[in-house]
Short mmCIF file of C-alpha atoms and ligand atoms in Angstrom, two decimals:
data_model
loop_
_atom_site.label_atom_id
_atom_site.label_comp_id
_atom_site.label_asym_id
_atom_site.label_seq_id
_atom_site.Cartn_x
_atom_site.Cartn_y
_atom_site.Cartn_z
CA UNK A 1 24.40 -8.43 2.23
CA UNK A 2 21.60 -7.48 -0.21
CA UNK A 3 18.94 -9.89 1.00
CA UNK A 4 17.88 -10.75 4.52
CA UNK A 5 16.07 -13.82 5.78
CA UNK A 6 12.76 -13.68 7.59
CA UNK A 7 14.56 -14.38 10.86
CA UNK A 8 16.93 -11.48 10.27
CA UNK A 9 13.97 -9.19 9.63
CA UNK A 10 12.35 -10.29 12.88
CA UNK A 11 15.54 -9.91 14.91
CA UNK A 12 16.22 -6.49 13.46
CA UNK A 13 12.77 -5.13 14.33
CA UNK A 14 12.90 -6.76 17.77
CA UNK A 15 16.25 -5.06 18.40
CA UNK A 16 15.03 -1.69 17.14
CA UNK A 17 12.34 -1.43 19.83
CA UNK A 18 10.41 1.46 18.27
CA UNK A 19 7.96 3.30 20.52
CA UNK A 20 4.77 1.51 19.53
CA UNK A 21 1.58 1.88 21.54
CA UNK A 22 -1.33 -0.57 21.40
CA UNK A 23 -4.35 -0.65 23.72
CA UNK A 24 -2.94 2.04 25.98
CA UNK A 25 0.34 0.24 26.54
CA UNK A 26 3.77 0.66 25.07
CA UNK A 27 4.90 -2.58 23.50
CA UNK A 28 7.89 -3.83 25.41
CA UNK A 29 9.79 -7.03 24.83
CA UNK A 30 9.96 -8.68 21.45
CA UNK A 31 7.48 -7.23 18.97
CA UNK A 32 7.37 -10.56 17.16
CA UNK A 33 5.93 -12.17 20.29
CA UNK A 34 3.25 -9.54 20.92
CA UNK A 35 -0.21 -11.06 20.30
CA UNK A 36 -1.22 -8.19 18.00
CA UNK A 37 1.93 -8.33 15.90
CA UNK A 38 3.18 -11.87 15.73
CA UNK A 39 0.88 -12.91 12.86
CA UNK A 40 1.82 -10.08 10.55
CA UNK A 41 5.52 -10.27 11.40
CA UNK A 42 5.55 -13.96 10.59
CA UNK A 43 3.79 -13.31 7.27
CA UNK A 44 6.26 -10.57 6.44
CA UNK A 45 9.19 -12.80 7.38
CA UNK A 46 7.92 -15.35 4.85
CA UNK A 47 8.30 -12.75 2.10
CA UNK A 48 11.97 -12.35 2.90
CA UNK A 49 12.49 -16.10 2.99
CA UNK A 50 10.73 -16.48 -0.35
CA UNK A 51 13.02 -14.09 -2.19
CA UNK A 52 16.08 -15.90 -0.79
CA UNK A 53 15.07 -19.21 -2.30
CA UNK A 54 17.45 -20.37 -5.03
CA UNK A 55 14.57 -21.31 -7.33
CA UNK A 56 13.07 -17.80 -6.96
CA UNK A 57 16.34 -15.92 -7.40
CA UNK A 58 15.74 -14.79 -10.98
CA UNK A 59 12.09 -14.02 -10.38
CA UNK A 60 12.42 -12.06 -7.16
CA UNK A 61 15.84 -10.44 -7.19
CA UNK A 62 18.33 -8.54 -9.34
CA UNK A 63 22.06 -8.01 -9.18
CA UNK A 64 22.77 -4.69 -7.47
CA UNK A 65 25.74 -2.42 -8.16
CA UNK A 66 27.90 -4.24 -5.60
CA UNK A 67 27.29 -7.52 -7.39
CA UNK A 68 24.94 -8.92 -4.73
CA UNK A 69 21.31 -9.89 -5.13
CA UNK A 70 18.61 -7.45 -3.94
CA UNK A 71 14.83 -7.38 -4.00
CA UNK A 72 13.38 -6.64 -7.46
CA UNK A 73 11.38 -3.60 -6.29
CA UNK A 74 14.66 -1.72 -5.76
CA UNK A 75 15.72 -2.30 -9.38
CA UNK A 76 15.44 0.74 -11.67
CA UNK A 77 13.68 -0.51 -14.83
CA UNK A 78 15.40 0.39 -18.08
CA UNK A 79 13.36 -1.69 -20.53
CA UNK A 80 9.80 -2.92 -20.93
CA UNK A 81 11.05 -6.39 -20.00
CA UNK A 82 12.25 -4.94 -16.71
CA UNK A 83 8.74 -3.69 -16.02
CA UNK A 84 7.37 -7.14 -16.63
CA UNK A 85 9.97 -8.61 -14.29
CA UNK A 86 8.95 -6.14 -11.61
CA UNK A 87 5.28 -7.04 -12.04
CA UNK A 88 5.98 -10.76 -11.76
CA UNK A 89 8.05 -10.24 -8.61
CA UNK A 90 5.33 -8.05 -7.03
CA UNK A 91 2.79 -10.72 -7.83
CA UNK A 92 4.88 -13.56 -6.43
CA UNK A 93 4.96 -11.80 -3.08
CA UNK A 94 1.28 -10.84 -3.31
CA UNK A 95 0.30 -14.48 -3.79
CA UNK A 96 1.52 -15.32 -0.28
CA UNK A 97 -1.28 -13.18 1.18
CA UNK A 98 -3.89 -13.20 -1.60
CA UNK A 99 -2.89 -9.57 -2.23
CA UNK A 100 -4.12 -8.60 1.23
CA UNK A 101 -0.82 -7.12 2.39
CA UNK A 102 -1.14 -3.64 0.94
CA UNK A 103 2.18 -2.58 2.35
CA UNK A 104 4.46 -5.47 1.55
CA UNK A 105 7.98 -3.99 1.37
CA UNK A 106 7.90 -3.71 -2.44
CA UNK A 107 5.40 -0.83 -2.18
CA UNK A 108 7.77 1.59 -0.45
CA UNK A 109 10.89 0.13 -2.02
CA UNK A 110 9.35 1.13 -5.35
CA UNK A 111 8.67 4.64 -4.08
CA UNK A 112 12.23 4.96 -2.77
CA UNK A 113 13.66 3.66 -6.05
CA UNK A 114 11.59 6.15 -8.06
CA UNK A 115 12.45 9.20 -5.95
CA UNK A 116 16.12 8.24 -5.86
CA UNK A 117 16.32 7.99 -9.64
CA UNK A 118 15.03 11.58 -9.69
CA UNK A 119 17.33 12.64 -6.84
CA UNK A 120 18.76 15.59 -8.80
CA UNK A 121 15.41 17.30 -8.29
CA UNK A 122 16.21 17.51 -4.58
CA UNK A 123 19.52 19.27 -5.11
CA UNK A 124 17.78 22.56 -5.94
CA UNK A 125 17.57 23.35 -2.22
CA UNK A 126 20.91 21.83 -1.27
CA UNK A 127 23.15 19.45 -3.28
CA UNK A 128 23.62 17.39 -0.11
CA UNK A 129 19.92 16.54 -0.07
CA UNK A 130 20.02 14.51 -3.26
CA UNK A 131 23.07 12.74 -1.87
CA UNK A 132 21.13 11.96 1.33
CA UNK A 133 18.43 10.27 -0.72
CA UNK A 134 20.95 8.26 -2.73
CA UNK A 135 22.70 7.18 0.47
CA UNK A 136 19.43 6.01 1.96
CA UNK A 137 18.59 4.06 -1.17
CA UNK A 138 22.01 2.43 -1.18
CA UNK A 139 21.78 1.34 2.44
CA UNK A 140 18.21 0.14 1.87
CA UNK A 141 19.39 -1.97 -1.07
CA UNK A 142 22.38 -3.30 0.87
CA UNK A 143 20.43 -4.10 4.03
CA UNK A 144 17.00 -4.88 2.57
CA UNK A 145 15.36 -2.25 4.77
CA UNK A 146 11.62 -2.00 4.93
CA UNK A 147 9.77 1.29 5.30
CA UNK A 148 6.51 2.68 6.52
CA UNK A 149 5.44 6.13 5.45
CA UNK A 150 3.18 9.02 6.18
CA UNK A 151 2.00 11.54 3.60
CA UNK A 152 -1.18 12.91 5.24
CA UNK A 153 -1.99 15.55 7.87
CA UNK A 154 -4.32 14.84 10.81
CA UNK A 155 -8.04 14.92 10.07
CA UNK A 156 -8.97 17.84 12.28
CA UNK A 157 -10.51 20.35 9.95
CA UNK A 158 -10.84 19.56 6.25
CA UNK A 159 -12.95 22.70 5.74
CA UNK A 160 -9.72 24.52 4.97
CA UNK A 161 -7.08 22.91 2.84
CA UNK A 162 -4.49 22.70 5.57
CA UNK A 163 -3.87 24.39 8.86
CA UNK A 164 -3.29 28.07 9.18
CA UNK A 165 -0.04 29.03 10.74
CA UNK A 166 -1.22 29.32 14.33
CA UNK A 167 0.60 28.92 17.61
CA UNK A 168 -0.98 25.49 18.03
CA UNK A 169 -0.05 23.58 14.92
CA UNK A 170 -1.15 19.96 15.07
CA UNK A 171 0.26 18.68 11.80
CA UNK A 172 3.93 17.70 11.99
CA UNK A 173 6.05 20.73 11.10
CA UNK A 174 9.52 22.17 11.46
CA UNK A 175 9.61 23.69 14.93
CA UNK A 176 13.26 24.60 14.90
CA UNK A 177 16.39 24.33 12.80
CA UNK A 178 19.57 23.54 14.69
CA UNK A 179 23.17 22.78 13.72
CA UNK A 180 22.30 19.10 14.06
CA UNK A 181 19.14 19.05 11.99
CA UNK A 182 15.42 19.81 11.96
CA UNK A 183 13.26 19.56 15.05
CA UNK A 184 9.90 18.12 13.94
CA UNK A 185 6.86 18.36 16.18
CA UNK A 186 3.24 17.36 15.66
CA UNK A 187 1.28 14.46 14.17
CA UNK A 188 0.79 12.72 10.84
CA UNK A 189 -1.46 10.02 9.36
CA UNK A 190 -1.41 7.09 8.78
CA UNK A 191 1.45 4.63 8.85
CA UNK A 192 0.33 1.16 7.87
CA UNK A 193 2.86 -1.23 9.44
CA UNK A 194 4.06 1.67 11.61
CA UNK A 195 6.54 0.21 14.09
CA UNK A 196 7.11 -2.94 12.04
CA UNK A 197 9.66 -1.50 9.65
CA UNK A 198 13.25 -0.30 9.87
CA UNK A 199 12.49 3.24 8.80
CA UNK A 200 9.75 5.84 8.57
CA UNK A 201 9.76 7.87 5.38
CA UNK A 202 7.96 11.22 5.35
CA UNK A 203 6.90 13.13 2.27
CA UNK A 204 4.44 16.02 2.02
CA UNK A 205 1.01 15.64 0.54
CA UNK A 206 0.65 17.30 -2.89
CA UNK A 207 -1.13 20.66 -2.91
CA UNK A 208 0.28 21.70 0.44
CA UNK A 209 0.37 25.46 1.22
CA UNK A 210 2.11 25.71 4.60
CA UNK A 211 5.89 25.83 4.28
CA UNK A 212 6.73 24.43 7.78
CA UNK A 213 4.96 21.23 6.73
CA UNK A 214 6.64 20.92 3.34
CA UNK A 215 9.35 18.49 4.42
CA UNK A 216 10.78 15.21 3.23
CA UNK A 217 13.04 12.93 5.23
CA UNK A 218 13.53 9.41 6.51
CA UNK A 219 14.44 8.33 10.04
CA UNK A 220 14.93 5.02 11.82
CA UNK A 221 11.74 3.75 13.43
CA UNK A 222 13.34 3.96 16.88
CA UNK A 223 14.30 7.63 16.66
CA UNK A 224 13.86 9.36 20.01
CA UNK A 225 10.49 11.12 20.35
CA UNK A 226 8.86 9.21 17.49
CA UNK A 227 5.68 7.43 18.58
CA UNK A 228 3.52 5.00 16.63
CA UNK A 229 0.01 4.83 18.07
CA UNK A 230 -1.64 1.76 16.60
CA UNK A 231 -5.33 1.09 16.23
CA UNK A 232 -6.85 -1.96 17.89
CA UNK A 233 -5.38 -5.05 16.30
CA UNK A 234 -7.72 -7.18 14.20
CA UNK A 235 -5.63 -10.21 15.04
CA UNK A 236 -7.67 -11.30 18.04
CA UNK A 237 -5.46 -14.25 18.85
CA UNK A 238 -7.83 -16.68 17.16
CA UNK A 239 -6.66 -19.72 15.23
CA UNK A 240 -6.13 -19.77 11.47
CA UNK A 241 -9.33 -21.84 11.27
CA UNK A 242 -11.36 -19.14 13.02
CA UNK A 243 -9.78 -16.00 11.55
CA UNK A 244 -7.88 -17.22 8.51
CA UNK A 245 -6.90 -13.72 7.40
CA UNK A 246 -6.85 -11.52 10.52
CA UNK A 247 -4.61 -14.03 12.29
CA UNK A 248 -2.02 -13.73 9.53
CA UNK A 249 -2.23 -10.45 7.68
CA UNK A 250 -3.39 -7.61 9.92
CA UNK A 251 -0.86 -4.91 9.07
CA UNK A 252 -2.04 -2.49 11.80
CA UNK A 253 -2.28 1.25 11.05
CA UNK A 254 -0.66 3.85 13.26
CA UNK A 255 -0.98 7.53 13.95
CA UNK A 256 2.47 9.07 14.06
CA UNK A 257 3.47 11.55 16.75
CA UNK A 258 6.71 13.50 16.48
CA UNK A 259 7.59 14.75 19.91
CA UNK A 260 10.37 17.23 19.15
CA UNK A 261 12.10 14.66 16.95
CA UNK A 262 15.57 15.54 15.72
CA UNK A 263 15.96 14.72 12.02
CA UNK A 264 19.72 14.92 11.33
CA UNK A 265 20.67 16.97 8.26
CA UNK A 266 22.00 13.88 6.51
CA UNK A 267 18.48 12.43 6.61
CA UNK A 268 16.75 15.48 5.10
CA UNK A 269 15.67 15.47 1.41
CA UNK A 270 14.15 18.94 1.58
CA UNK A 271 12.50 21.18 4.15
CA UNK A 272 10.07 24.11 4.23
CA UNK A 273 10.06 23.95 0.47
CA UNK A 274 6.64 24.40 -1.12
CA UNK A 275 8.06 24.39 -4.63
CA UNK A 276 9.64 20.95 -4.23
CA UNK A 277 6.64 19.63 -2.31
CA UNK A 278 4.41 20.48 -5.22
CA UNK A 279 6.81 19.50 -8.00
CA UNK A 280 7.72 16.18 -6.45
CA UNK A 281 4.78 14.19 -7.74
CA UNK A 282 4.62 15.84 -11.15
CA UNK A 283 8.30 15.88 -11.99
CA UNK A 284 9.09 12.31 -10.93
CA UNK A 285 7.51 9.06 -12.05
CA UNK A 286 6.19 8.44 -8.54
CA UNK A 287 2.61 7.85 -9.68
CA UNK A 288 3.12 5.38 -12.53
CA UNK A 289 5.69 3.25 -10.73
CA UNK A 290 3.81 3.17 -7.45
CA UNK A 291 0.49 2.40 -9.11
CA UNK A 292 2.19 -0.27 -11.22
CA UNK A 293 3.11 -2.07 -7.98
CA UNK A 294 -0.36 -1.48 -6.52
CA UNK A 295 -2.33 -2.71 -9.51
CA UNK A 296 -0.09 -5.76 -9.95
CA UNK A 297 -1.06 -6.67 -6.38
CA UNK A 298 -4.74 -5.90 -7.03
CA UNK A 299 -4.79 -8.43 -9.87
CA UNK A 300 -3.65 -11.13 -7.45
CA UNK A 301 -6.22 -9.98 -4.90
CA UNK A 302 -8.99 -10.19 -7.48
CA UNK A 303 -7.91 -13.73 -8.41
CA UNK A 304 -8.04 -14.65 -4.73
CA UNK A 305 -11.52 -13.16 -4.37
CA UNK A 306 -12.71 -14.96 -7.48
CA UNK A 307 -11.46 -18.24 -6.04
CA UNK A 308 -13.30 -17.66 -2.76
CA UNK A 309 -16.52 -16.75 -4.55
CA UNK A 310 -16.42 -19.74 -6.90
CA UNK A 311 -15.84 -22.12 -3.99
CA UNK A 312 -18.85 -20.64 -2.16
CA UNK A 313 -20.96 -21.06 -5.29
CA UNK A 314 -19.83 -24.67 -5.77
CA UNK A 315 -20.23 -25.57 -2.11
CA UNK A 316 -23.89 -24.67 -1.84
CA UNK A 317 -24.58 -25.39 -5.50
CA UNK A 318 -25.97 -22.04 -6.67
CA UNK A 319 -24.02 -21.80 -9.92
CA UNK A 320 -27.08 -22.65 -12.03
CA UNK A 321 -28.85 -19.38 -11.24
CA UNK A 322 -28.61 -16.53 -13.75
CA UNK A 323 -27.99 -13.78 -11.21
CA UNK A 324 -25.22 -15.82 -9.59
CA UNK A 325 -23.53 -16.25 -12.97
CA UNK A 326 -23.93 -12.53 -13.58
CA UNK A 327 -22.29 -11.68 -10.27
CA UNK A 328 -19.36 -14.03 -10.83
CA UNK A 329 -19.03 -12.63 -14.36
CA UNK A 330 -18.79 -9.10 -12.89
CA UNK A 331 -15.84 -10.22 -10.77
CA UNK A 332 -14.19 -11.80 -13.80
CA UNK A 333 -14.68 -8.58 -15.77
CA UNK A 334 -13.05 -6.64 -12.94
CA UNK A 335 -10.10 -9.01 -12.86
CA UNK A 336 -9.60 -8.98 -16.63
CA UNK A 337 -9.91 -5.20 -16.76
CA UNK A 338 -7.18 -4.85 -14.13
CA UNK A 339 -4.89 -7.17 -16.10
CA UNK A 340 -5.57 -5.17 -19.25
CA UNK A 341 -4.85 -1.82 -17.57
CA UNK A 342 -1.48 -3.02 -16.32
CA UNK A 343 -0.45 -4.66 -19.60
CA UNK A 344 -1.53 -1.57 -21.51
CA UNK A 345 0.58 0.62 -19.22
CA UNK A 346 3.61 -1.61 -19.87
CA UNK A 347 3.07 -1.71 -23.63
CA UNK A 348 2.88 2.08 -23.78
CA UNK A 349 5.81 2.59 -21.40
CA UNK A 350 8.37 5.29 -22.17
CA UNK A 351 11.69 6.33 -20.70
CA UNK A 352 11.14 9.31 -18.37
CA UNK A 353 13.47 12.30 -18.08
CA UNK A 354 15.43 10.48 -15.36
CA UNK A 355 16.13 7.45 -17.57
CA UNK A 356 13.54 5.16 -15.98
CA UNK A 357 11.37 2.98 -18.20
CA UNK A 358 8.00 4.16 -16.95
CA UNK A 359 4.62 2.57 -17.53
CA UNK A 360 2.03 4.85 -19.14
CA UNK A 361 0.20 6.67 -16.34
CA UNK A 362 -3.22 6.90 -18.04
CA UNK A 363 -4.19 3.21 -17.80
CA UNK A 364 -2.77 3.04 -14.29
CA UNK A 365 -4.76 6.00 -13.01
CA UNK A 366 -7.81 4.44 -14.63
CA UNK A 367 -6.98 1.15 -12.88
CA UNK A 368 -6.60 2.56 -9.41
CA UNK A 369 -9.76 4.65 -9.69
CA UNK A 370 -11.65 1.66 -11.12
CA UNK A 371 -10.46 -0.69 -8.37
CA UNK A 372 -11.63 1.69 -5.64
CA UNK A 373 -15.06 1.49 -7.26
CA UNK A 374 -15.26 -2.25 -7.91
CA UNK A 375 -13.75 -3.43 -4.65
CA UNK A 376 -16.89 -2.60 -2.60
CA UNK A 377 -18.86 -4.41 -5.32
CA UNK A 378 -16.74 -7.54 -4.75
CA UNK A 379 -17.54 -7.29 -1.04
CA UNK A 380 -21.22 -6.90 -1.80
CA UNK A 381 -21.22 -9.88 -4.14
CA UNK A 382 -19.67 -12.10 -1.49
CA UNK A 383 -22.34 -11.03 0.99
CA UNK A 384 -25.20 -11.44 -1.50
CA UNK A 385 -24.04 -14.93 -2.44
CA UNK A 386 -23.07 -16.07 1.03
CA UNK A 387 -26.20 -14.84 2.83
CA UNK A 388 -26.72 -16.67 6.16
CA UNK A 389 -23.80 -18.94 5.33
CA UNK A 390 -21.55 -16.04 6.31
CA UNK A 391 -22.80 -16.14 9.88
CA UNK A 392 -23.42 -19.88 10.20
CA UNK A 393 -19.77 -20.38 10.91
CA UNK A 394 -19.03 -22.17 14.18
CA UNK A 395 -15.41 -21.99 15.27
CA UNK A 396 -12.70 -24.55 15.72
CA UNK A 397 -13.63 -25.09 19.37
CA UNK A 398 -17.21 -25.94 18.37
CA UNK A 399 -15.93 -28.60 16.02
CA UNK A 400 -13.90 -30.08 18.88
CA UNK A 401 -16.80 -30.07 21.34
CA UNK A 402 -19.69 -32.43 22.15
CA UNK A 403 -21.84 -30.69 19.48
CA UNK A 404 -19.40 -31.76 16.77
CA UNK A 405 -21.77 -34.39 15.35
CA UNK A 406 -24.65 -31.92 15.12
CA UNK A 407 -22.42 -29.53 13.22
CA UNK A 408 -21.20 -32.20 10.85
CA UNK A 409 -24.76 -33.25 10.14
CA UNK A 410 -26.47 -29.89 9.83
CA UNK A 411 -23.73 -27.81 8.28
CA UNK A 412 -22.95 -30.18 5.48
CA UNK A 413 -23.34 -28.65 2.03
CA UNK A 414 -24.25 -30.02 -1.38
CA UNK A 415 -20.61 -30.33 -2.35
CA UNK A 416 -18.62 -30.21 0.89
CA UNK A 417 -18.52 -31.63 4.37
CA UNK A 418 -19.29 -29.31 7.28
CA UNK A 419 -15.69 -28.52 8.17
CA UNK A 420 -14.67 -27.59 4.62
CA UNK A 421 -17.83 -25.60 4.08
CA UNK A 422 -17.22 -23.61 7.26
CA UNK A 423 -13.58 -23.05 6.31
CA UNK A 424 -14.65 -21.54 2.99
CA UNK A 425 -17.39 -19.38 4.47
CA UNK A 426 -15.17 -18.24 7.33
CA UNK A 427 -12.63 -17.13 4.76
CA UNK A 428 -15.35 -15.19 2.90
CA UNK A 429 -16.49 -13.64 6.20
CA UNK A 430 -12.96 -12.62 7.17
CA UNK A 431 -12.44 -11.16 3.71
CA UNK A 432 -15.50 -8.92 3.82
CA UNK A 433 -17.30 -8.74 7.17
CA UNK A 434 -14.88 -9.07 10.07
CA UNK A 435 -12.99 -6.03 11.33
CA UNK A 436 -10.10 -7.22 9.16
CA UNK A 437 -12.34 -7.55 6.10
CA UNK A 438 -14.09 -4.20 6.39
CA UNK A 439 -10.73 -2.48 6.85
CA UNK A 440 -9.72 -4.06 3.53
CA UNK A 441 -12.66 -2.34 1.83
CA UNK A 442 -11.72 0.98 3.41
CA UNK A 443 -8.10 0.44 2.45
CA UNK A 444 -8.78 -0.17 -1.23
CA UNK A 445 -10.79 3.04 -1.39
CA UNK A 446 -8.48 5.36 0.51
CA UNK A 447 -4.93 4.12 0.79
CA UNK A 448 -3.81 6.12 -2.24
CA UNK A 449 -5.75 9.29 -1.44
CA UNK A 450 -9.51 9.70 -1.60
CA UNK A 451 -11.40 8.52 -4.72
CA UNK A 452 -12.38 12.13 -5.46
CA UNK A 453 -8.76 13.22 -5.66
CA UNK A 454 -7.97 10.41 -8.07
CA UNK A 455 -10.89 11.44 -10.27
CA UNK A 456 -9.71 15.06 -10.19
CA UNK A 457 -6.20 14.02 -11.19
CA UNK A 458 -7.57 12.05 -14.12
CA UNK A 459 -9.74 15.00 -15.16
CA UNK A 460 -6.85 17.44 -14.92
CA UNK A 461 -4.20 15.34 -16.65
CA UNK A 462 -5.90 13.25 -19.33
CA UNK A 463 -5.29 14.66 -22.78
CA UNK A 464 -8.64 15.04 -24.57
CA UNK A 465 -7.45 17.44 -27.27
CA UNK A 466 -7.67 14.87 -30.06
CA UNK A 467 -11.22 13.99 -29.06
CA UNK A 468 -12.37 17.59 -28.93
CA UNK A 469 -10.61 18.43 -32.19
CA UNK A 470 -12.39 15.52 -33.83
CA UNK A 471 -15.81 16.71 -32.64
CA UNK A 472 -15.06 20.29 -33.68
CA UNK A 473 -14.06 19.05 -37.08
CA UNK A 474 -17.20 16.94 -37.28
CA UNK A 475 -19.36 19.98 -36.42
CA UNK A 476 -17.22 22.41 -38.43
CA UNK A 477 -16.58 24.50 -35.32
CA UNK A 478 -13.45 26.58 -35.76
CA UNK A 479 -12.90 28.20 -32.41
CA UNK A 480 -13.70 26.50 -29.14
CA UNK A 481 -14.24 29.17 -26.47
CA UNK A 482 -14.90 26.60 -23.77
CA UNK A 483 -12.60 26.87 -20.78
CA UNK A 484 -13.25 23.57 -19.16
CA UNK A 485 -10.06 21.82 -20.32
C1 FAD B 501 -6.62 1.55 5.87
C2 FAD B 501 -5.83 2.76 5.49
C3 FAD B 501 -4.44 2.67 5.44
C4 FAD B 501 -3.69 3.81 5.10
N1 FAD B 501 -2.31 3.72 5.08
C5 FAD B 501 -1.58 4.83 4.85
C6 FAD B 501 -0.14 4.80 4.89
O1 FAD B 501 0.46 3.75 5.11
N2 FAD B 501 0.53 5.96 4.69
C7 FAD B 501 -0.11 7.14 4.44
O2 FAD B 501 0.55 8.16 4.27
N3 FAD B 501 -1.46 7.20 4.40
C8 FAD B 501 -2.19 6.09 4.60
N4 FAD B 501 -3.56 6.16 4.57
C9 FAD B 501 -4.17 7.49 4.51
C10 FAD B 501 -4.71 7.84 3.17
O3 FAD B 501 -3.69 8.40 2.40
C11 FAD B 501 -5.86 8.83 3.42
O4 FAD B 501 -6.92 8.11 4.00
C12 FAD B 501 -6.34 9.50 2.16
O5 FAD B 501 -5.34 10.34 1.64
C13 FAD B 501 -7.57 10.38 2.47
O6 FAD B 501 -7.28 11.29 3.48
P1 FAD B 501 -8.09 11.29 4.83
O7 FAD B 501 -8.22 9.89 5.34
O8 FAD B 501 -7.47 12.27 5.73
O9 FAD B 501 -9.55 11.72 4.41
P2 FAD B 501 -10.10 13.18 4.34
O10 FAD B 501 -9.27 14.00 3.41
O11 FAD B 501 -10.24 13.75 5.71
O12 FAD B 501 -11.51 12.94 3.71
C14 FAD B 501 -12.69 12.64 4.50
C15 FAD B 501 -13.90 12.94 3.61
O13 FAD B 501 -13.97 14.34 3.38
C16 FAD B 501 -13.95 14.62 1.97
N5 FAD B 501 -13.09 15.79 1.75
C17 FAD B 501 -12.00 16.18 2.45
N6 FAD B 501 -11.45 17.27 1.90
C18 FAD B 501 -12.20 17.58 0.83
C19 FAD B 501 -12.14 18.62 -0.17
N7 FAD B 501 -11.17 19.54 -0.14
N8 FAD B 501 -13.06 18.61 -1.14
C20 FAD B 501 -14.04 17.68 -1.17
N9 FAD B 501 -14.17 16.68 -0.27
C21 FAD B 501 -13.25 16.64 0.72
C22 FAD B 501 -13.29 13.37 1.35
O14 FAD B 501 -13.67 13.21 -0.02
C23 FAD B 501 -13.81 12.26 2.25
O15 FAD B 501 -15.09 11.86 1.82
C24 FAD B 501 -4.34 5.03 4.84
C25 FAD B 501 -5.74 5.10 4.89
C26 FAD B 501 -6.47 3.99 5.20
C27 FAD B 501 -7.98 4.11 5.25
#
């Protein structure tokens, strides 16, 4: 099969019936008709339809080993041109949502592709485990599966690194090993799109110290005992006019509960294995390939934000002011810097030990750290430029009511009629101030681990030896006794 249509995606998830809880109720019936989910499922379905289009075939897909077409994110890059192709495919999908769908399927398909290319690493515990990963990858490629994932333990007590081994372990852990597989019990954070994908993939967080939690596996979203507990939906059932973004792109985020879930042995990639849990991220090209997808999307998102800002500026005619130009320039600098980071990573790409053409990690780590810093600035700029315009935004019903003429008169702008002006400012509000918009700001700062962790990784991995040698040479210092590197 290789590729599925949007309708096939919707039917498959409707048939799966995962245990998804929203607002104290288990979702029954078709997920695609649930008020909280129908917007995002429709948007996701459009991604599948897009990659099936004949005119997008070369851009969005590649020929898999069975000779069929599959989504580009599954393709293992072998050349720098392949990396460029991957970027362009990521960006084509991102354009459908202005980069606001953080977890479009290409994110986890990239992760699965990367881990699978390094599958031999997983055979150190059991040769079958690397085969399990390859099998999953092959069926994902054949069936165009989508995944959600959870890497993080519940936020109960961050005073210690992770939980002690007590009788009341909260974080999901191996409770028992049986002939059939592992019994997993406990909770995990935080599955964006939890319940809206075919599979849940579980990997341990790096730096873990408790063996019962050092597990990696993937299970179908409807596995018995697996619960997705979603936050309140930010799709409040409003029209696209009123909530242009929340009504389309709210991905929902779910806490995952494993209630004595059986993970069959043929779905296990490793278990209770601290060595593999800690090697996984260093020995594979997980970081560069995943961040390559992320930053390609962030470029599109920045272009979208720039477009919104410039339309606000034009609409109320504030582009002549110096500070407005400075603010717009700051957004342009952010956008151009992101493009440069990604291109630099592709130019410096090298083949990794698993044969994958891998973008250079240094510019990508810089990009993801930088974006977490500038994204709140983008939000701020929109608020500082929009001012009261961001709350003078009557809804669609107001424009269809007896006060319509008042609105058209008093909400007109220098360069737009009232309706267009409100459309633009509502978009800016939904991007930055609504529940949907503020979650976007949180997302860009945390979805890839906290900003502090990213900074620490950069500090610990960036090679500064040439710089320090240069300074030592300049100062004629022979022996550096410093121990900070
Ligand atoms: C919108 C959103 C979507 C997400 N989607 C997913 C997803 O799909 N899949 C997934 O696996 N994860 C997802 N995440 C989770 C994400 O990976 C975590 O938020 C991130 O790793 C940070 O962990 P935490 O939220 O538990 O924060 P915490 O680690 O609890 O941090 C809270 C605060 O405490 C500080 N802190 C904690 N520990 C330390 C320490 N040791 N030293 C110094 N300071 C410390 C942090 O810096 C931070 O300021 C998502 C998060 C968000 C916000």
